[in-house]
Amino acid sequence: NAGVTQTPKFQVLKTGQSMTLQCAQDMNHEYMSWYRQDPGMGLRLIHYSVGAGITDQGEVPNGYNVSRSTTEDFPLRLLSAAPSQTSVYFCASKGTSSNQPQHFGDGTRLSIL
Amino acid sequence: AQSVTQLGSHVSVSEGALVLLRCNYSSSVPPYLFWYVQYPNQGLQLLLKYTSAATLVKGINGFEAEFKKSETSFHLTKPSAHMSDAAEYFCAVSATGFQKLVFGTGTRLLVSP
């Protein structure tokens, strides 16, 4: 059981470049989320989705786009990378029952030069 | 709105000593509360959760936490620290179950021999 798979694990970009961080889950979970983790700030919610075709903004959505065309996939797009987006990005998913926990991927470490 | 405050960005203990990691929350509705652990270069793993059932919650790896509404606290404890407990610990709150988690800034636990 793969759980939540994030690719790539590491990436270096130049300012202004675009990129898509991939997230896939094989647990048939309806809820999926993207967080960014920065030193001393914990994890902050970027965007989330409650099902295919439905997305919404979290706490820090600026500079990021998402879409949810399938239950399994929830890609995060940086349209024009900025140094402030240097961070570790985590994708998470959970089922619809309130007793089910969020399952996290291992993260993507992104550096913007 | 929900928020979490974790007191102490670093906590150092000796192997075999009591572990106490502090978490205070703010929530406009009865909260769901969680503790997650993050080992180096990995995603977050759920330690335990409070969902309005028993106020003393037992989790994995010998950790437990007590929900105290009067103190708005959800401190994490373990009677005897092991070297393998060295990691970063995050407290999180949600008003809607596990969706849209709000994380604290994290506490790094250091365990010395």
PDB file of C-alpha atoms in Angstrom:
ATOM      1  CA  ASN A   1       0.000   0.000   0.000  1.00  0.00           C
ATOM      2  CA  ALA A   2       1.810   3.121  -1.242  1.00  0.00           C
ATOM      3  CA  GLY A   3      -0.321   5.679   0.656  1.00  0.00           C
ATOM      4  CA  VAL A   4       0.458   9.268  -0.391  1.00  0.00           C
ATOM      5  CA  THR A   5       3.204   9.614  -3.009  1.00  0.00           C
ATOM      6  CA  GLN A   6       4.868  12.935  -3.767  1.00  0.00           C
ATOM      7  CA  THR A   7       7.171  13.626  -6.685  1.00  0.00           C
ATOM      8  CA  PRO A   8       9.781  14.903  -7.033  1.00  0.00           C
ATOM      9  CA  LYS A   9      11.500  14.636  -3.639  1.00  0.00           C
ATOM     10  CA  PHE A  10      13.889  17.507  -4.395  1.00  0.00           C
ATOM     11  CA  GLN A  11      13.842  20.317  -6.931  1.00  0.00           C
ATOM     12  CA  VAL A  12      15.813  23.480  -7.609  1.00  0.00           C
ATOM     13  CA  LEU A  13      14.213  26.189  -9.732  1.00  0.00           C
ATOM     14  CA  LYS A  14      15.193  29.608 -10.957  1.00  0.00           C
ATOM     15  CA  THR A  15      13.033  32.615 -10.178  1.00  0.00           C
ATOM     16  CA  GLY A  16      10.228  32.887 -12.709  1.00  0.00           C
ATOM     17  CA  GLN A  17      10.186  29.246 -13.724  1.00  0.00           C
ATOM     18  CA  SER A  18       7.012  27.204 -13.467  1.00  0.00           C
ATOM     19  CA  MET A  19       6.633  23.787 -11.950  1.00  0.00           C
ATOM     20  CA  THR A  20       4.060  21.221 -10.873  1.00  0.00           C
ATOM     21  CA  LEU A  21       4.439  19.218  -7.694  1.00  0.00           C
ATOM     22  CA  GLN A  22       2.693  15.894  -8.009  1.00  0.00           C
ATOM     23  CA  CYS A  23       0.642  14.153  -5.319  1.00  0.00           C
ATOM     24  CA  ALA A  24      -1.121  10.825  -5.704  1.00  0.00           C
ATOM     25  CA  GLN A  25      -2.949   8.650  -3.192  1.00  0.00           C
ATOM     26  CA  ASP A  26      -4.212   5.115  -3.581  1.00  0.00           C
ATOM     27  CA  MET A  27      -6.602   5.027  -0.616  1.00  0.00           C
ATOM     28  CA  ASN A  28      -9.649   6.417  -2.442  1.00  0.00           C
ATOM     29  CA  HIS A  29      -9.669   9.406  -0.089  1.00  0.00           C
ATOM     30  CA  GLU A  30     -11.987  12.300  -0.861  1.00  0.00           C
ATOM     31  CA  TYR A  31     -10.046  14.959   1.058  1.00  0.00           C
ATOM     32  CA  MET A  32      -6.619  16.110  -0.090  1.00  0.00           C
ATOM     33  CA  SER A  33      -4.524  19.063   1.036  1.00  0.00           C
ATOM     34  CA  TRP A  34      -1.257  20.850   0.365  1.00  0.00           C
ATOM     35  CA  TYR A  35       0.828  22.363   3.161  1.00  0.00           C
ATOM     36  CA  ARG A  36       4.127  24.185   3.201  1.00  0.00           C
ATOM     37  CA  GLN A  37       6.575  23.846   6.076  1.00  0.00           C
ATOM     38  CA  ASP A  38       8.964  26.641   6.924  1.00  0.00           C
ATOM     39  CA  PRO A  39      11.388  26.832   9.878  1.00  0.00           C
ATOM     40  CA  GLY A  40       9.714  28.168  13.003  1.00  0.00           C
ATOM     41  CA  MET A  41       6.307  28.378  11.333  1.00  0.00           C
ATOM     42  CA  GLY A  42       4.971  24.847  11.416  1.00  0.00           C
ATOM     43  CA  LEU A  43       2.812  23.708   8.511  1.00  0.00           C
ATOM     44  CA  ARG A  44       0.478  26.106   6.760  1.00  0.00           C
ATOM     45  CA  LEU A  45      -2.399  25.096   4.518  1.00  0.00           C
ATOM     46  CA  ILE A  46      -2.073  26.240   0.894  1.00  0.00           C
ATOM     47  CA  HIS A  47      -5.071  24.654  -0.861  1.00  0.00           C
ATOM     48  CA  TYR A  48      -7.384  21.762  -0.196  1.00  0.00           C
ATOM     49  CA  SER A  49      -9.980  19.675  -1.999  1.00  0.00           C
ATOM     50  CA  VAL A  50     -13.040  17.868  -0.694  1.00  0.00           C
ATOM     51  CA  GLY A  51     -13.481  15.773  -3.837  1.00  0.00           C
ATOM     52  CA  ALA A  52     -12.887  15.616  -7.564  1.00  0.00           C
ATOM     53  CA  GLY A  53     -13.682  18.952  -9.190  1.00  0.00           C
ATOM     54  CA  ILE A  54     -13.822  20.870  -5.876  1.00  0.00           C
ATOM     55  CA  THR A  55     -10.946  22.949  -4.503  1.00  0.00           C
ATOM     56  CA  ASP A  56     -10.630  25.828  -2.065  1.00  0.00           C
ATOM     57  CA  GLN A  57      -7.983  28.138  -0.665  1.00  0.00           C
ATOM     58  CA  GLY A  58      -6.225  27.663   2.619  1.00  0.00           C
ATOM     59  CA  GLU A  59      -4.171  30.075   4.682  1.00  0.00           C
ATOM     60  CA  VAL A  60      -1.409  30.872   2.151  1.00  0.00           C
ATOM     61  CA  PRO A  61      -2.761  30.335  -1.393  1.00  0.00           C
ATOM     62  CA  ASN A  62      -1.056  33.198  -3.247  1.00  0.00           C
ATOM     63  CA  GLY A  63       1.287  32.051  -6.010  1.00  0.00           C
ATOM     64  CA  TYR A  64      -0.145  28.534  -6.171  1.00  0.00           C
ATOM     65  CA  ASN A  65      -2.819  26.853  -8.269  1.00  0.00           C
ATOM     66  CA  VAL A  66      -4.465  23.467  -7.835  1.00  0.00           C
ATOM     67  CA  SER A  67      -6.935  21.281  -9.660  1.00  0.00           C
ATOM     68  CA  ARG A  68      -8.591  17.964  -8.838  1.00  0.00           C
ATOM     69  CA  SER A  69      -9.649  16.116 -11.975  1.00  0.00           C
ATOM     70  CA  THR A  70      -9.494  12.672 -10.344  1.00  0.00           C
ATOM     71  CA  THR A  71      -9.884  11.338  -6.815  1.00  0.00           C
ATOM     72  CA  GLU A  72      -6.318  10.045  -6.834  1.00  0.00           C
ATOM     73  CA  ASP A  73      -4.338  13.110  -7.941  1.00  0.00           C
ATOM     74  CA  PHE A  74      -3.966  16.627  -6.544  1.00  0.00           C
ATOM     75  CA  PRO A  75      -1.140  18.532  -8.272  1.00  0.00           C
ATOM     76  CA  LEU A  76       0.178  21.861  -6.993  1.00  0.00           C
ATOM     77  CA  ARG A  77       1.328  24.378  -9.600  1.00  0.00           C
ATOM     78  CA  LEU A  78       3.767  27.243  -9.169  1.00  0.00           C
ATOM     79  CA  LEU A  79       3.190  29.509 -12.169  1.00  0.00           C
ATOM     80  CA  SER A  80       6.138  31.860 -11.613  1.00  0.00           C
ATOM     81  CA  ALA A  81       8.431  30.695  -8.831  1.00  0.00           C
ATOM     82  CA  ALA A  82       9.711  33.215  -6.291  1.00  0.00           C
ATOM     83  CA  PRO A  83      12.446  32.800  -3.644  1.00  0.00           C
ATOM     84  CA  SER A  84       9.753  33.151  -0.957  1.00  0.00           C
ATOM     85  CA  GLN A  85       8.339  29.835  -2.151  1.00  0.00           C
ATOM     86  CA  THR A  86      11.455  27.978  -1.073  1.00  0.00           C
ATOM     87  CA  SER A  87      10.017  25.468   1.369  1.00  0.00           C
ATOM     88  CA  VAL A  88       9.153  21.858   2.040  1.00  0.00           C
ATOM     89  CA  TYR A  89       5.778  20.953   0.609  1.00  0.00           C
ATOM     90  CA  PHE A  90       3.584  18.209   2.026  1.00  0.00           C
ATOM     91  CA  CYS A  91       0.525  16.626   0.508  1.00  0.00           C
ATOM     92  CA  ALA A  92      -2.027  14.897   2.736  1.00  0.00           C
ATOM     93  CA  SER A  93      -5.217  12.913   2.237  1.00  0.00           C
ATOM     94  CA  LYS A  94      -8.003  11.567   4.433  1.00  0.00           C
ATOM     95  CA  GLY A  95     -11.235   9.690   4.135  1.00  0.00           C
ATOM     96  CA  THR A  96     -14.674  11.122   4.800  1.00  0.00           C
ATOM     97  CA  SER A  97     -15.116   9.685   8.293  1.00  0.00           C
ATOM     98  CA  SER A  98     -14.225  12.187  11.019  1.00  0.00           C
ATOM     99  CA  ASN A  99     -12.293   9.461  12.832  1.00  0.00           C
ATOM    100  CA  GLN A 100      -9.880   8.919   9.985  1.00  0.00           C
ATOM    101  CA  PRO A 101      -6.539  10.729  10.270  1.00  0.00           C
ATOM    102  CA  GLN A 102      -4.739  12.694   7.601  1.00  0.00           C
ATOM    103  CA  HIS A 103      -2.036  10.675   5.847  1.00  0.00           C
ATOM    104  CA  PHE A 104       1.027  12.685   4.809  1.00  0.00           C
ATOM    105  CA  GLY A 105       3.473  12.148   1.997  1.00  0.00           C
ATOM    106  CA  ASP A 106       7.232  12.374   2.569  1.00  0.00           C
ATOM    107  CA  GLY A 107       7.434  15.890   1.157  1.00  0.00           C
ATOM    108  CA  THR A 108       9.026  17.785  -1.724  1.00  0.00           C
ATOM    109  CA  ARG A 109      11.983  20.002  -0.875  1.00  0.00           C
ATOM    110  CA  LEU A 110      11.896  22.980  -3.232  1.00  0.00           C
ATOM    111  CA  SER A 111      14.582  25.655  -3.572  1.00  0.00           C
ATOM    112  CA  ILE A 112      14.043  28.772  -5.659  1.00  0.00           C
ATOM    113  CA  LEU A 113      17.224  30.614  -6.644  1.00  0.00           C
TER     114      LEU A 113
ATOM    115  CA  ALA B   1     -10.860  30.755  14.150  1.00  0.00           C
ATOM    116  CA  GLN B   2      -8.462  28.217  15.564  1.00  0.00           C
ATOM    117  CA  SER B   3      -4.853  28.623  16.655  1.00  0.00           C
ATOM    118  CA  VAL B   4      -2.208  26.633  18.493  1.00  0.00           C
ATOM    119  CA  THR B   5       0.715  27.751  20.618  1.00  0.00           C
ATOM    120  CA  GLN B   6       3.554  25.383  21.385  1.00  0.00           C
ATOM    121  CA  LEU B   7       5.797  26.590  24.176  1.00  0.00           C
ATOM    122  CA  GLY B   8       9.454  25.902  23.568  1.00  0.00           C
ATOM    123  CA  SER B   9      10.928  25.367  20.130  1.00  0.00           C
ATOM    124  CA  HIS B  10      13.416  22.899  21.642  1.00  0.00           C
ATOM    125  CA  VAL B  11      13.103  20.573  24.629  1.00  0.00           C
ATOM    126  CA  SER B  12      16.043  18.529  25.892  1.00  0.00           C
ATOM    127  CA  VAL B  13      15.689  15.494  28.146  1.00  0.00           C
ATOM    128  CA  SER B  14      17.867  12.612  29.238  1.00  0.00           C
ATOM    129  CA  GLU B  15      17.044   9.061  28.250  1.00  0.00           C
ATOM    130  CA  GLY B  16      14.599   7.672  30.799  1.00  0.00           C
ATOM    131  CA  ALA B  17      13.330  11.089  31.896  1.00  0.00           C
ATOM    132  CA  LEU B  18       9.783  12.382  31.619  1.00  0.00           C
ATOM    133  CA  VAL B  19       8.854  14.039  28.349  1.00  0.00           C
ATOM    134  CA  LEU B  20       6.474  17.019  28.509  1.00  0.00           C
ATOM    135  CA  LEU B  21       5.658  18.997  25.384  1.00  0.00           C
ATOM    136  CA  ARG B  22       3.236  21.867  25.851  1.00  0.00           C
ATOM    137  CA  CYS B  23       0.355  22.864  23.599  1.00  0.00           C
ATOM    138  CA  ASN B  24      -2.311  25.501  24.190  1.00  0.00           C
ATOM    139  CA  TYR B  25      -5.124  26.040  21.745  1.00  0.00           C
ATOM    140  CA  SER B  26      -7.732  28.603  20.861  1.00  0.00           C
ATOM    141  CA  SER B  27     -10.954  27.591  19.206  1.00  0.00           C
ATOM    142  CA  SER B  28     -14.348  29.179  18.763  1.00  0.00           C
ATOM    143  CA  VAL B  29     -16.000  25.755  18.683  1.00  0.00           C
ATOM    144  CA  PRO B  30     -15.293  22.466  20.476  1.00  0.00           C
ATOM    145  CA  PRO B  31     -11.977  21.471  18.966  1.00  0.00           C
ATOM    146  CA  TYR B  32     -10.464  18.362  17.528  1.00  0.00           C
ATOM    147  CA  LEU B  33      -6.837  18.209  18.715  1.00  0.00           C
ATOM    148  CA  PHE B  34      -3.907  16.196  17.430  1.00  0.00           C
ATOM    149  CA  TRP B  35      -0.246  15.516  17.996  1.00  0.00           C
ATOM    150  CA  TYR B  36       1.943  14.580  15.047  1.00  0.00           C
ATOM    151  CA  VAL B  37       5.586  13.494  14.996  1.00  0.00           C
ATOM    152  CA  GLN B  38       8.054  14.174  12.197  1.00  0.00           C
ATOM    153  CA  TYR B  39      11.312  12.250  11.893  1.00  0.00           C
ATOM    154  CA  PRO B  40      14.076  13.753   9.738  1.00  0.00           C
ATOM    155  CA  ASN B  41      13.293  13.881   6.040  1.00  0.00           C
ATOM    156  CA  GLN B  42       9.917  12.253   6.530  1.00  0.00           C
ATOM    157  CA  GLY B  43       6.296  13.282   6.526  1.00  0.00           C
ATOM    158  CA  LEU B  44       4.094  13.639   9.583  1.00  0.00           C
ATOM    159  CA  GLN B  45       2.802  10.652  11.510  1.00  0.00           C
ATOM    160  CA  LEU B  46      -0.220  10.851  13.777  1.00  0.00           C
ATOM    161  CA  LEU B  47       0.635  10.174  17.433  1.00  0.00           C
ATOM    162  CA  LEU B  48      -2.807  10.659  18.944  1.00  0.00           C
ATOM    163  CA  LYS B  49      -6.055  12.544  18.586  1.00  0.00           C
ATOM    164  CA  TYR B  50      -8.743  14.057  20.815  1.00  0.00           C
ATOM    165  CA  THR B  51     -12.244  14.027  19.379  1.00  0.00           C
ATOM    166  CA  SER B  52     -14.445  14.844  22.416  1.00  0.00           C
ATOM    167  CA  ALA B  53     -14.462  11.342  23.885  1.00  0.00           C
ATOM    168  CA  ALA B  54     -12.110  10.580  26.803  1.00  0.00           C
ATOM    169  CA  THR B  55     -10.043  13.554  27.952  1.00  0.00           C
ATOM    170  CA  LEU B  56      -6.949  11.383  28.485  1.00  0.00           C
ATOM    171  CA  VAL B  57      -5.853  10.117  25.116  1.00  0.00           C
ATOM    172  CA  LYS B  58      -3.316   7.368  24.622  1.00  0.00           C
ATOM    173  CA  GLY B  59      -1.310   7.221  21.437  1.00  0.00           C
ATOM    174  CA  ILE B  60       1.448   5.249  19.829  1.00  0.00           C
ATOM    175  CA  ASN B  61       4.967   4.757  21.180  1.00  0.00           C
ATOM    176  CA  GLY B  62       3.865   5.255  24.803  1.00  0.00           C
ATOM    177  CA  PHE B  63       2.748   8.879  24.399  1.00  0.00           C
ATOM    178  CA  GLU B  64      -0.416  10.301  25.884  1.00  0.00           C
ATOM    179  CA  ALA B  65      -2.088  13.692  26.130  1.00  0.00           C
ATOM    180  CA  GLU B  66      -4.745  15.173  28.376  1.00  0.00           C
ATOM    181  CA  PHE B  67      -7.388  17.592  27.145  1.00  0.00           C
ATOM    182  CA  LYS B  68      -8.030  20.302  29.750  1.00  0.00           C
ATOM    183  CA  LYS B  69     -10.783  22.628  28.625  1.00  0.00           C
ATOM    184  CA  SER B  70     -10.388  24.999  31.600  1.00  0.00           C
ATOM    185  CA  GLU B  71      -6.720  25.522  30.700  1.00  0.00           C
ATOM    186  CA  THR B  72      -7.221  25.247  26.907  1.00  0.00           C
ATOM    187  CA  SER B  73      -4.304  22.841  26.917  1.00  0.00           C
ATOM    188  CA  PHE B  74      -3.420  19.524  25.301  1.00  0.00           C
ATOM    189  CA  HIS B  75       0.064  18.717  26.583  1.00  0.00           C
ATOM    190  CA  LEU B  76       1.908  15.626  25.345  1.00  0.00           C
ATOM    191  CA  THR B  77       3.692  13.372  27.833  1.00  0.00           C
ATOM    192  CA  LYS B  78       5.702  10.181  27.960  1.00  0.00           C
ATOM    193  CA  PRO B  79       6.935   8.718  31.260  1.00  0.00           C
ATOM    194  CA  SER B  80      10.348   7.603  30.006  1.00  0.00           C
ATOM    195  CA  ALA B  81      12.132   9.023  26.968  1.00  0.00           C
ATOM    196  CA  HIS B  82      13.944   6.806  24.498  1.00  0.00           C
ATOM    197  CA  MET B  83      16.638   7.880  22.081  1.00  0.00           C
ATOM    198  CA  SER B  84      14.267   6.976  19.245  1.00  0.00           C
ATOM    199  CA  ASP B  85      11.838   9.673  20.443  1.00  0.00           C
ATOM    200  CA  ALA B  86      14.134  12.409  19.145  1.00  0.00           C
ATOM    201  CA  ALA B  87      12.066  14.159  16.485  1.00  0.00           C
ATOM    202  CA  GLU B  88       9.939  17.230  15.910  1.00  0.00           C
ATOM    203  CA  TYR B  89       6.455  17.243  17.382  1.00  0.00           C
ATOM    204  CA  PHE B  90       3.523  19.279  16.146  1.00  0.00           C
ATOM    205  CA  CYS B  91       0.265  20.056  17.889  1.00  0.00           C
ATOM    206  CA  ALA B  92      -2.683  20.787  15.597  1.00  0.00           C
ATOM    207  CA  VAL B  93      -6.296  21.876  15.958  1.00  0.00           C
ATOM    208  CA  SER B  94      -9.290  21.596  13.701  1.00  0.00           C
ATOM    209  CA  ALA B  95     -12.876  22.701  14.010  1.00  0.00           C
ATOM    210  CA  THR B  96     -14.060  20.246  11.392  1.00  0.00           C
ATOM    211  CA  GLY B  97     -12.485  16.953  12.233  1.00  0.00           C
ATOM    212  CA  PHE B  98      -9.248  16.227  10.438  1.00  0.00           C
ATOM    213  CA  GLN B  99      -9.786  18.571   7.549  1.00  0.00           C
ATOM    214  CA  LYS B 100      -8.088  21.986   7.507  1.00  0.00           C
ATOM    215  CA  LEU B 101      -5.618  21.425  10.296  1.00  0.00           C
ATOM    216  CA  VAL B 102      -3.996  24.443  11.946  1.00  0.00           C
ATOM    217  CA  PHE B 103      -0.532  23.528  13.194  1.00  0.00           C
ATOM    218  CA  GLY B 104       1.648  24.920  15.926  1.00  0.00           C
ATOM    219  CA  THR B 105       5.214  25.921  15.154  1.00  0.00           C
ATOM    220  CA  GLY B 106       6.609  22.628  16.421  1.00  0.00           C
ATOM    221  CA  THR B 107       8.869  21.483  19.260  1.00  0.00           C
ATOM    222  CA  ARG B 108      12.082  19.633  18.579  1.00  0.00           C
ATOM    223  CA  LEU B 109      12.729  16.963  21.205  1.00  0.00           C
ATOM    224  CA  LEU B 110      16.367  16.179  21.891  1.00  0.00           C
ATOM    225  CA  VAL B 111      17.186  13.040  23.904  1.00  0.00           C
ATOM    226  CA  SER B 112      20.649  12.612  25.390  1.00  0.00           C
ATOM    227  CA  PRO B 113      22.156   9.350  26.692  1.00  0.00           C
TER     228      PRO B 113
END
